[in-house]
Short mmCIF file of C-alpha atoms and ligand atoms in Angstrom, two decimals:
data_model
loop_
_atom_site.label_atom_id
_atom_site.label_comp_id
_atom_site.label_asym_id
_atom_site.label_seq_id
_atom_site.Cartn_x
_atom_site.Cartn_y
_atom_site.Cartn_z
CA MET A 1 -12.24 15.27 6.98
CA PRO A 2 -12.73 15.61 11.28
CA LEU A 3 -14.93 12.29 10.73
CA LEU A 4 -12.47 10.54 8.03
CA ARG A 5 -10.14 10.81 11.29
CA LEU A 6 -12.01 8.22 13.69
CA LEU A 7 -11.45 5.40 10.99
CA PRO A 8 -8.00 3.58 11.15
CA ALA A 9 -5.70 5.33 8.90
CA GLU A 10 -5.82 2.83 6.31
CA ARG A 11 -9.61 2.90 5.76
CA ALA A 12 -9.97 6.22 6.29
CA HIS A 13 -8.03 6.37 2.56
CA GLN A 14 -9.33 3.98 1.28
CA VAL A 15 -13.04 5.85 2.22
CA THR A 16 -11.96 8.69 0.41
CA LEU A 17 -10.71 7.12 -2.56
CA ALA A 18 -14.08 6.05 -3.14
CA LEU A 19 -15.83 9.51 -1.91
CA LEU A 20 -13.76 10.95 -5.34
CA LYS A 21 -13.73 7.68 -7.78
CA ALA A 22 -17.94 8.54 -7.29
CA GLY A 23 -17.49 12.20 -7.33
CA LEU A 24 -18.49 12.88 -3.79
CA VAL A 25 -15.92 15.20 -3.03
CA PRO A 26 -17.17 18.57 -4.51
CA ALA A 27 -14.88 20.45 -6.39
CA SER A 28 -12.45 23.54 -5.45
CA ALA A 29 -11.76 26.31 -8.06
CA PRO A 30 -8.13 26.77 -9.59
CA VAL A 31 -5.85 29.28 -7.61
CA ARG A 32 -5.10 30.84 -11.04
CA ASP A 33 -2.61 33.34 -10.97
CA PRO A 34 -0.02 34.09 -13.12
CA ILE A 35 2.57 34.45 -10.55
CA LEU A 36 2.76 31.05 -9.78
CA ALA A 37 2.52 29.69 -13.38
CA SER A 38 5.94 28.33 -14.85
CA SER A 39 7.04 25.57 -17.58
CA HIS A 40 9.61 23.30 -17.39
CA TRP A 41 10.10 20.17 -19.39
CA GLY A 42 7.19 21.66 -22.18
CA LEU A 43 5.00 21.30 -19.55
CA ASP A 44 2.95 24.35 -18.15
CA PHE A 45 2.59 23.99 -14.07
CA PRO A 46 -0.70 26.76 -13.44
CA ASN A 47 0.77 26.25 -10.79
CA PRO A 48 4.01 24.48 -8.57
CA LEU A 49 1.74 22.33 -5.74
CA GLY A 50 1.93 18.57 -7.16
CA LEU A 51 0.09 15.82 -4.91
CA ALA A 52 3.18 13.66 -3.78
CA ALA A 53 3.60 9.59 -4.98
CA GLY A 54 1.16 7.53 -3.05
CA PHE A 55 -2.26 8.58 -2.20
CA ASP A 56 -3.44 7.52 -5.57
CA LYS A 57 -0.70 4.51 -6.44
CA ASN A 58 -2.94 2.64 -9.08
CA GLY A 59 -3.80 6.06 -10.92
CA GLU A 60 -7.68 6.00 -9.84
CA VAL A 61 -8.13 9.12 -9.07
CA PRO A 62 -5.69 11.92 -11.47
CA ASP A 63 -8.27 14.27 -12.60
CA ALA A 64 -10.34 13.89 -9.27
CA MET A 65 -7.42 15.26 -7.66
CA LEU A 66 -6.30 17.89 -10.08
CA ARG A 67 -9.94 19.72 -9.42
CA GLN A 68 -8.94 20.05 -5.80
CA GLY A 69 -6.85 22.53 -7.73
CA PHE A 70 -3.22 20.41 -7.61
CA GLY A 71 -1.34 22.26 -10.30
CA PHE A 72 0.09 19.34 -11.41
CA VAL A 73 -0.57 14.78 -9.93
CA GLU A 74 1.13 11.98 -9.38
CA ILE A 75 0.77 8.26 -9.48
CA GLY A 76 2.07 5.70 -8.08
CA SER A 77 4.32 4.18 -7.08
CA VAL A 78 3.97 1.50 -9.97
CA THR A 79 5.56 -1.62 -9.52
CA PRO A 80 5.27 -4.50 -12.53
CA ARG A 81 3.05 -6.76 -11.42
CA PRO A 82 0.29 -6.25 -9.01
CA GLN A 83 1.66 -6.57 -5.25
CA PRO A 84 -0.30 -6.91 -1.73
CA GLY A 85 2.67 -5.01 -0.29
CA ASN A 86 3.42 -5.24 3.50
CA SER A 87 0.81 -7.26 6.13
CA ARG A 88 -1.73 -4.61 8.14
CA PRO A 89 -1.19 -2.25 9.93
CA ARG A 90 0.82 0.10 7.59
CA LEU A 91 -0.17 3.06 7.89
CA PHE A 92 -0.24 5.49 11.51
CA ARG A 93 -1.47 8.68 12.09
CA LEU A 94 0.67 10.40 14.72
CA SER A 95 -1.74 13.23 15.06
CA GLU A 96 0.10 15.37 17.69
CA ASP A 97 2.71 15.02 15.58
CA LYS A 98 1.80 16.25 12.41
CA ALA A 99 2.52 13.56 11.43
CA VAL A 100 2.68 9.63 9.47
CA ILE A 101 4.72 6.92 9.24
CA ASN A 102 3.92 4.56 6.20
CA ARG A 103 5.49 0.76 6.26
CA MET A 104 2.65 0.04 2.85
CA GLY A 105 5.70 -1.45 0.68
CA PHE A 106 4.45 -0.53 -2.28
CA ASN A 107 0.70 -2.37 -2.16
CA ASN A 108 -0.65 -1.55 -5.89
CA TYR A 109 -2.63 -3.63 -8.55
CA GLY A 110 0.29 -3.39 -11.07
CA LEU A 111 1.54 -1.31 -14.45
CA ASP A 112 -1.55 -3.47 -16.09
CA PHE A 113 -4.41 -1.62 -13.93
CA ALA A 114 -2.50 1.48 -14.08
CA ALA A 115 -2.20 2.06 -17.61
CA ALA A 116 -5.68 1.18 -18.80
CA ARG A 117 -6.41 3.85 -16.12
CA LEU A 118 -4.39 6.54 -17.04
CA GLY A 119 -5.78 5.01 -20.97
CA GLU A 120 -9.32 6.38 -20.19
CA ARG A 121 -8.17 10.00 -19.40
CA LYS A 122 -8.99 12.14 -21.14
CA ARG A 123 -5.75 13.24 -20.90
CA SER A 124 -5.77 17.65 -19.43
CA GLY A 125 -3.74 18.70 -17.02
CA ILE A 126 -0.48 17.26 -15.68
CA VAL A 127 0.20 13.70 -14.40
CA GLY A 128 3.55 11.69 -13.40
CA ALA A 129 4.35 8.02 -13.41
CA ASN A 130 5.72 6.60 -10.24
CA LEU A 131 7.52 3.82 -10.85
CA GLY A 132 8.84 1.02 -7.84
CA LYS A 133 9.81 -2.53 -8.42
CA ASN A 134 8.82 -5.85 -7.09
CA LYS A 135 9.53 -6.86 -4.10
CA ASP A 136 10.90 -10.23 -5.59
CA SER A 137 11.95 -8.95 -8.89
CA ALA A 138 15.19 -10.28 -9.36
CA ASP A 139 16.35 -7.21 -12.18
CA ALA A 140 15.50 -3.92 -10.69
CA ILE A 141 16.46 -2.35 -13.75
CA ALA A 142 13.70 -4.41 -16.28
CA ASP A 143 11.00 -3.01 -13.37
CA TYR A 144 11.61 -0.17 -14.39
CA VAL A 145 12.03 -0.26 -18.26
CA ALA A 146 9.02 -2.06 -17.97
CA GLY A 147 7.79 1.00 -16.11
CA VAL A 148 9.11 3.27 -18.63
CA THR A 149 8.45 1.61 -21.69
CA ARG A 150 4.48 0.72 -20.61
CA LEU A 151 3.08 4.79 -18.79
CA ALA A 152 5.70 6.53 -21.25
CA PRO A 153 2.90 7.03 -23.62
CA LEU A 154 0.27 7.80 -20.97
CA ALA A 155 1.86 9.94 -18.96
CA ASP A 156 3.27 13.91 -18.29
CA TYR A 157 7.01 12.33 -17.15
CA LEU A 158 7.95 9.57 -15.21
CA VAL A 159 9.56 8.99 -11.80
CA ILE A 160 12.36 6.57 -10.72
CA ASN A 161 11.51 6.24 -7.26
CA ILE A 162 14.59 3.91 -5.27
CA SER A 163 14.11 6.00 -2.24
CA SER A 164 10.82 4.02 -0.87
CA PRO A 165 12.29 2.42 2.64
CA ASN A 166 9.52 -0.34 2.47
CA THR A 167 11.44 -2.10 -0.39
CA PRO A 168 14.30 -4.35 1.37
CA GLY A 169 17.32 -3.39 -1.09
CA LEU A 170 15.77 -0.69 -2.93
CA ARG A 171 17.56 2.79 -1.74
CA ALA A 172 20.52 0.92 -2.08
CA LEU A 173 20.03 1.74 -6.04
CA GLN A 174 21.38 5.33 -5.06
CA GLY A 175 25.02 4.35 -4.60
CA LYS A 176 26.94 6.11 -8.20
CA GLU A 177 27.75 2.97 -9.92
CA PRO A 178 23.67 1.21 -9.21
CA LEU A 179 23.09 4.42 -10.08
CA ARG A 180 24.51 5.37 -13.28
CA ALA A 181 23.56 1.56 -14.36
CA LEU A 182 19.80 2.40 -13.66
CA ILE A 183 19.85 5.11 -15.63
CA ASP A 184 21.63 4.19 -18.39
CA GLY A 185 19.04 1.28 -19.06
CA VAL A 186 15.95 3.28 -18.63
CA ALA A 187 17.11 6.08 -20.50
CA GLU A 188 17.40 3.14 -23.46
CA ALA A 189 13.84 3.17 -23.51
CA LEU A 190 12.57 6.44 -22.26
CA PRO A 191 11.11 8.10 -25.81
CA SER A 192 12.80 10.77 -26.60
CA GLY A 193 11.59 14.11 -25.05
CA LYS A 194 10.10 12.64 -21.92
CA PRO A 195 10.62 14.18 -18.73
CA LEU A 196 12.51 11.20 -16.53
CA LEU A 197 12.82 12.51 -12.62
CA LEU A 198 14.30 10.86 -9.79
CA LYS A 199 12.90 10.49 -6.18
CA ILE A 200 15.81 10.58 -3.88
CA ALA A 201 15.46 9.68 0.11
CA PRO A 202 16.13 11.57 3.04
CA ASP A 203 18.61 9.94 4.78
CA LEU A 204 21.68 10.47 2.06
CA THR A 205 25.22 11.07 3.13
CA GLY A 206 26.77 14.29 2.12
CA GLU A 207 29.32 11.71 -0.10
CA ASP A 208 25.60 10.48 -1.55
CA ARG A 209 24.85 13.29 -1.94
CA ALA A 210 27.20 14.65 -4.38
CA ASP A 211 27.57 11.18 -6.07
CA ILE A 212 24.10 12.23 -7.08
CA ALA A 213 24.27 15.21 -8.18
CA GLU A 214 27.57 13.63 -10.31
CA VAL A 215 25.93 11.23 -12.11
CA ALA A 216 21.90 12.87 -12.24
CA LEU A 217 23.95 16.07 -14.07
CA ALA A 218 26.56 13.84 -16.59
CA SER A 219 22.82 11.75 -17.39
CA PRO A 220 19.26 12.16 -19.29
CA LEU A 221 17.98 13.02 -15.99
CA SER A 222 15.38 16.03 -16.15
CA GLY A 223 14.96 16.36 -12.28
CA LEU A 224 15.08 15.93 -8.55
CA ILE A 225 12.49 14.83 -6.86
CA VAL A 226 13.69 15.51 -2.88
CA SER A 227 12.32 13.91 -0.92
CA ASN A 228 11.13 10.30 -0.32
CA THR A 229 10.18 9.42 3.83
CA THR A 230 13.17 9.11 6.32
CA ILE A 231 14.17 6.27 8.76
CA GLU A 232 14.88 9.07 11.50
CA ARG A 233 13.15 9.28 14.15
CA PRO A 234 13.21 12.87 15.32
CA ALA A 235 13.64 13.22 19.08
CA SER A 236 10.56 15.52 19.27
CA LEU A 237 8.39 13.14 18.34
CA ARG A 238 5.36 12.45 20.82
CA SER A 239 2.55 9.86 18.97
CA PRO A 240 2.66 6.49 21.00
CA HIS A 241 3.15 5.27 17.19
CA ALA A 242 6.58 7.25 16.67
CA LYS A 243 8.60 3.91 16.60
CA GLU A 244 6.23 1.79 14.02
CA THR A 245 8.92 0.91 11.24
CA GLY A 246 9.04 2.74 7.94
CA GLY A 247 9.24 6.08 6.58
CA LEU A 248 8.00 9.28 8.02
CA SER A 249 6.42 11.64 6.84
CA GLY A 250 4.90 14.94 7.52
CA GLN A 251 5.85 18.21 9.68
CA PRO A 252 8.97 16.49 11.22
CA LEU A 253 10.40 16.02 8.17
CA PHE A 254 10.18 19.56 7.44
CA ALA A 255 13.64 20.48 8.22
CA ALA A 256 15.45 17.01 7.10
CA ALA A 257 14.03 17.18 3.81
CA THR A 258 14.28 21.61 3.15
CA GLN A 259 18.18 20.99 4.51
CA VAL A 260 18.55 18.18 1.37
CA LEU A 261 16.81 20.19 -1.40
CA ALA A 262 19.15 22.78 -0.56
CA HIS A 263 22.54 20.58 -0.74
CA MET A 264 21.01 19.67 -3.73
CA TYR A 265 20.41 23.02 -5.53
CA ARG A 266 24.20 23.51 -4.28
CA LEU A 267 25.73 20.44 -5.40
CA THR A 268 23.56 21.33 -8.98
CA GLY A 269 24.17 24.38 -9.60
CA GLY A 270 21.02 24.86 -10.28
CA LYS A 271 20.77 23.14 -13.49
CA LEU A 272 18.07 20.63 -13.12
CA PRO A 273 14.19 21.74 -11.71
CA LEU A 274 14.36 20.03 -8.03
CA VAL A 275 10.77 18.78 -6.61
CA GLY A 276 10.47 20.37 -3.38
CA VAL A 277 8.75 17.56 -1.13
CA GLY A 278 8.65 16.65 2.81
CA GLY A 279 6.17 18.12 5.64
CA ILE A 280 4.50 20.92 3.81
CA GLY A 281 1.70 21.96 6.04
CA SER A 282 1.93 25.62 5.00
CA ALA A 283 1.55 28.84 2.67
CA GLU A 284 5.39 29.54 4.59
CA GLN A 285 6.39 26.14 4.07
CA ALA A 286 5.56 25.62 0.53
CA TYR A 287 7.65 29.09 -0.28
CA ALA A 288 10.67 28.19 2.10
CA LYS A 289 11.57 25.38 -0.13
CA ILE A 290 11.55 27.36 -3.17
CA ARG A 291 13.22 29.89 -1.98
CA ALA A 292 15.81 26.55 -0.48
CA GLY A 293 15.66 25.73 -4.02
CA ALA A 294 12.13 23.89 -5.40
CA SER A 295 11.21 25.34 -8.85
CA LEU A 296 7.39 22.79 -8.02
CA LEU A 297 6.36 21.46 -4.96
CA GLN A 298 4.77 18.22 -3.61
CA LEU A 299 2.56 17.13 -0.85
CA TYR A 300 0.81 14.15 1.17
CA SER A 301 0.51 14.04 4.64
CA ALA A 302 -0.57 17.63 5.18
CA LEU A 303 -4.52 16.49 3.38
CA VAL A 304 -4.67 14.41 5.95
CA TYR A 305 -4.74 17.15 9.08
CA GLY A 306 -5.90 20.07 6.60
CA GLY A 307 -7.83 18.20 3.71
CA PRO A 308 -8.13 19.69 0.40
CA ALA A 309 -9.01 23.39 1.67
CA LEU A 310 -4.95 23.51 2.30
CA VAL A 311 -4.23 23.34 -1.77
CA GLY A 312 -5.72 26.94 -2.61
CA GLU A 313 -4.37 27.90 1.16
CA ILE A 314 -1.41 27.29 0.08
CA ASN A 315 -1.50 29.00 -3.37
CA ARG A 316 -2.90 32.19 -2.89
CA GLY A 317 -0.58 31.90 0.42
CA LEU A 318 2.71 31.67 -2.09
CA ALA A 319 1.43 34.04 -4.03
CA LYS A 320 1.13 36.93 -1.71
CA LEU A 321 4.23 35.80 -0.05
CA LEU A 322 5.82 36.64 -3.37
CA ARG A 323 4.80 39.84 -3.90
CA ARG A 324 4.98 40.59 -0.35
CA ASP A 325 8.80 40.30 -1.32
CA GLY A 326 9.11 41.78 -4.81
CA PHE A 327 9.15 38.37 -6.79
CA SER A 328 7.04 39.10 -10.09
CA SER A 329 7.87 35.20 -10.76
CA LEU A 330 7.56 32.58 -8.93
CA SER A 331 10.77 31.00 -11.30
CA GLU A 332 12.48 34.71 -9.73
CA ALA A 333 12.37 33.03 -5.61
CA ILE A 334 13.67 29.83 -6.47
CA GLY A 335 17.28 28.81 -4.42
CA THR A 336 17.40 32.54 -3.32
CA ASP A 337 18.03 30.99 0.12
CA ALA A 338 19.98 27.98 -0.83
CA HIS A 339 23.46 29.14 0.30
CA HIS A 340 22.04 30.06 3.45
CA ARG A 341 20.22 26.49 4.85
C1 LIG B 401 1.27 6.74 3.45
C2 LIG B 401 1.98 6.77 1.90
C3 LIG B 401 2.69 6.07 1.35
C4 LIG B 401 3.19 6.52 -0.04
N1 LIG B 401 4.10 5.83 -0.99
C5 LIG B 401 4.63 6.25 -1.77
C6 LIG B 401 5.17 5.56 -3.02
O1 LIG B 401 4.14 5.44 -3.07
N2 LIG B 401 6.51 6.11 -3.98
C7 LIG B 401 7.20 7.22 -3.24
O2 LIG B 401 7.35 7.90 -4.79
N3 LIG B 401 5.98 7.77 -2.87
C8 LIG B 401 5.50 7.57 -1.62
N4 LIG B 401 5.87 8.23 -0.32
C9 LIG B 401 6.00 9.34 0.13
C10 LIG B 401 5.08 10.64 -0.57
O3 LIG B 401 4.98 10.85 -2.02
C11 LIG B 401 6.91 11.84 0.28
O4 LIG B 401 7.38 11.35 -0.29
C12 LIG B 401 6.73 11.84 1.47
O5 LIG B 401 5.77 11.80 2.11
C13 LIG B 401 7.02 13.59 2.04
O6 LIG B 401 6.16 14.12 1.35
P1 LIG B 401 4.30 15.05 2.98
O7 LIG B 401 5.83 15.13 4.50
O8 LIG B 401 3.98 15.97 2.10
O9 LIG B 401 3.78 13.98 2.91
C14 LIG B 401 4.13 7.88 0.51
C15 LIG B 401 3.71 8.44 1.47
C16 LIG B 401 2.82 8.46 2.61
C17 LIG B 401 2.65 8.98 3.75
#
């Protein structure tokens, strides 16, 4: 890990993927504690901590990451056609802030490549596919329909990602009418019983959030992922990269993303499982997300600073915190603080 941090951020990521593909990252024994297990959408999650989208955009290392102890892994975002993304540099470590800024712009090898990789798997462990649209696409709905059609048979759940700040116009699809049209269009292509989730931005007004909750509850969506990276730049940032364009993730995102999570929990009355993402770097933060309303969790940026050992650490710590507070299962703790945030 310290060696990787000597490399420029994107190079370090490429080396990490290469090591994982070559089987050179030792597996770590998964934390098996019944207090952490839960079931959603007919899937049995051994623990609630997943790998967030963006780490494995092309579905090359989902099983290697499951072997790091994650309860589930989300690949993508995948767009229908391959695209190079933005020019480099486009990924920045904000070490002083335990944060990352990225403006990758959905660089990925496209649906054919991801489908081939997922098709080679033995399919043990939960792997979801996060879908995006091509930058130059004239028909966003058609792009998501293509993604669902192609990857539904190969993934355990699907995610409509309309919250990346790095594809012009994408986040406008979170508006009430575009969102309804998008979900209706995608739902027609969705095989029955396949869970479909929506990933939202942290930078939404109260009205936006209420609209999303209303549309989501009246739709076939199975859950919401809260949240993607933020375009806000908290005044507390100290890193020289703080002003780079792109989405900010990691520690400085924790408070805002957790607040949006609690709000979405209240707005949806706890009826839709929420995946809490944004700034999780410790067991305490994982626990806070659960109490704010998350049924499941994801992280990415903390891996840059803590490495894969963090996965086991967070799961073990979370189990301890649940027991300390007298809960006998994870599900009992969900949303217990949602009204205080
Ligand atoms: C380098 C990088 C690339 C990302 N790419 C994607 C992506 O392709 N699709 C997506 O839905 N989210 C993407 N994300 C967002 C993460 O999935 C996550 O929502 C966000 O980083 C907040 O979690 P964290 O603070 O634990 O990193 C990316 C994040 C990073 C840092």
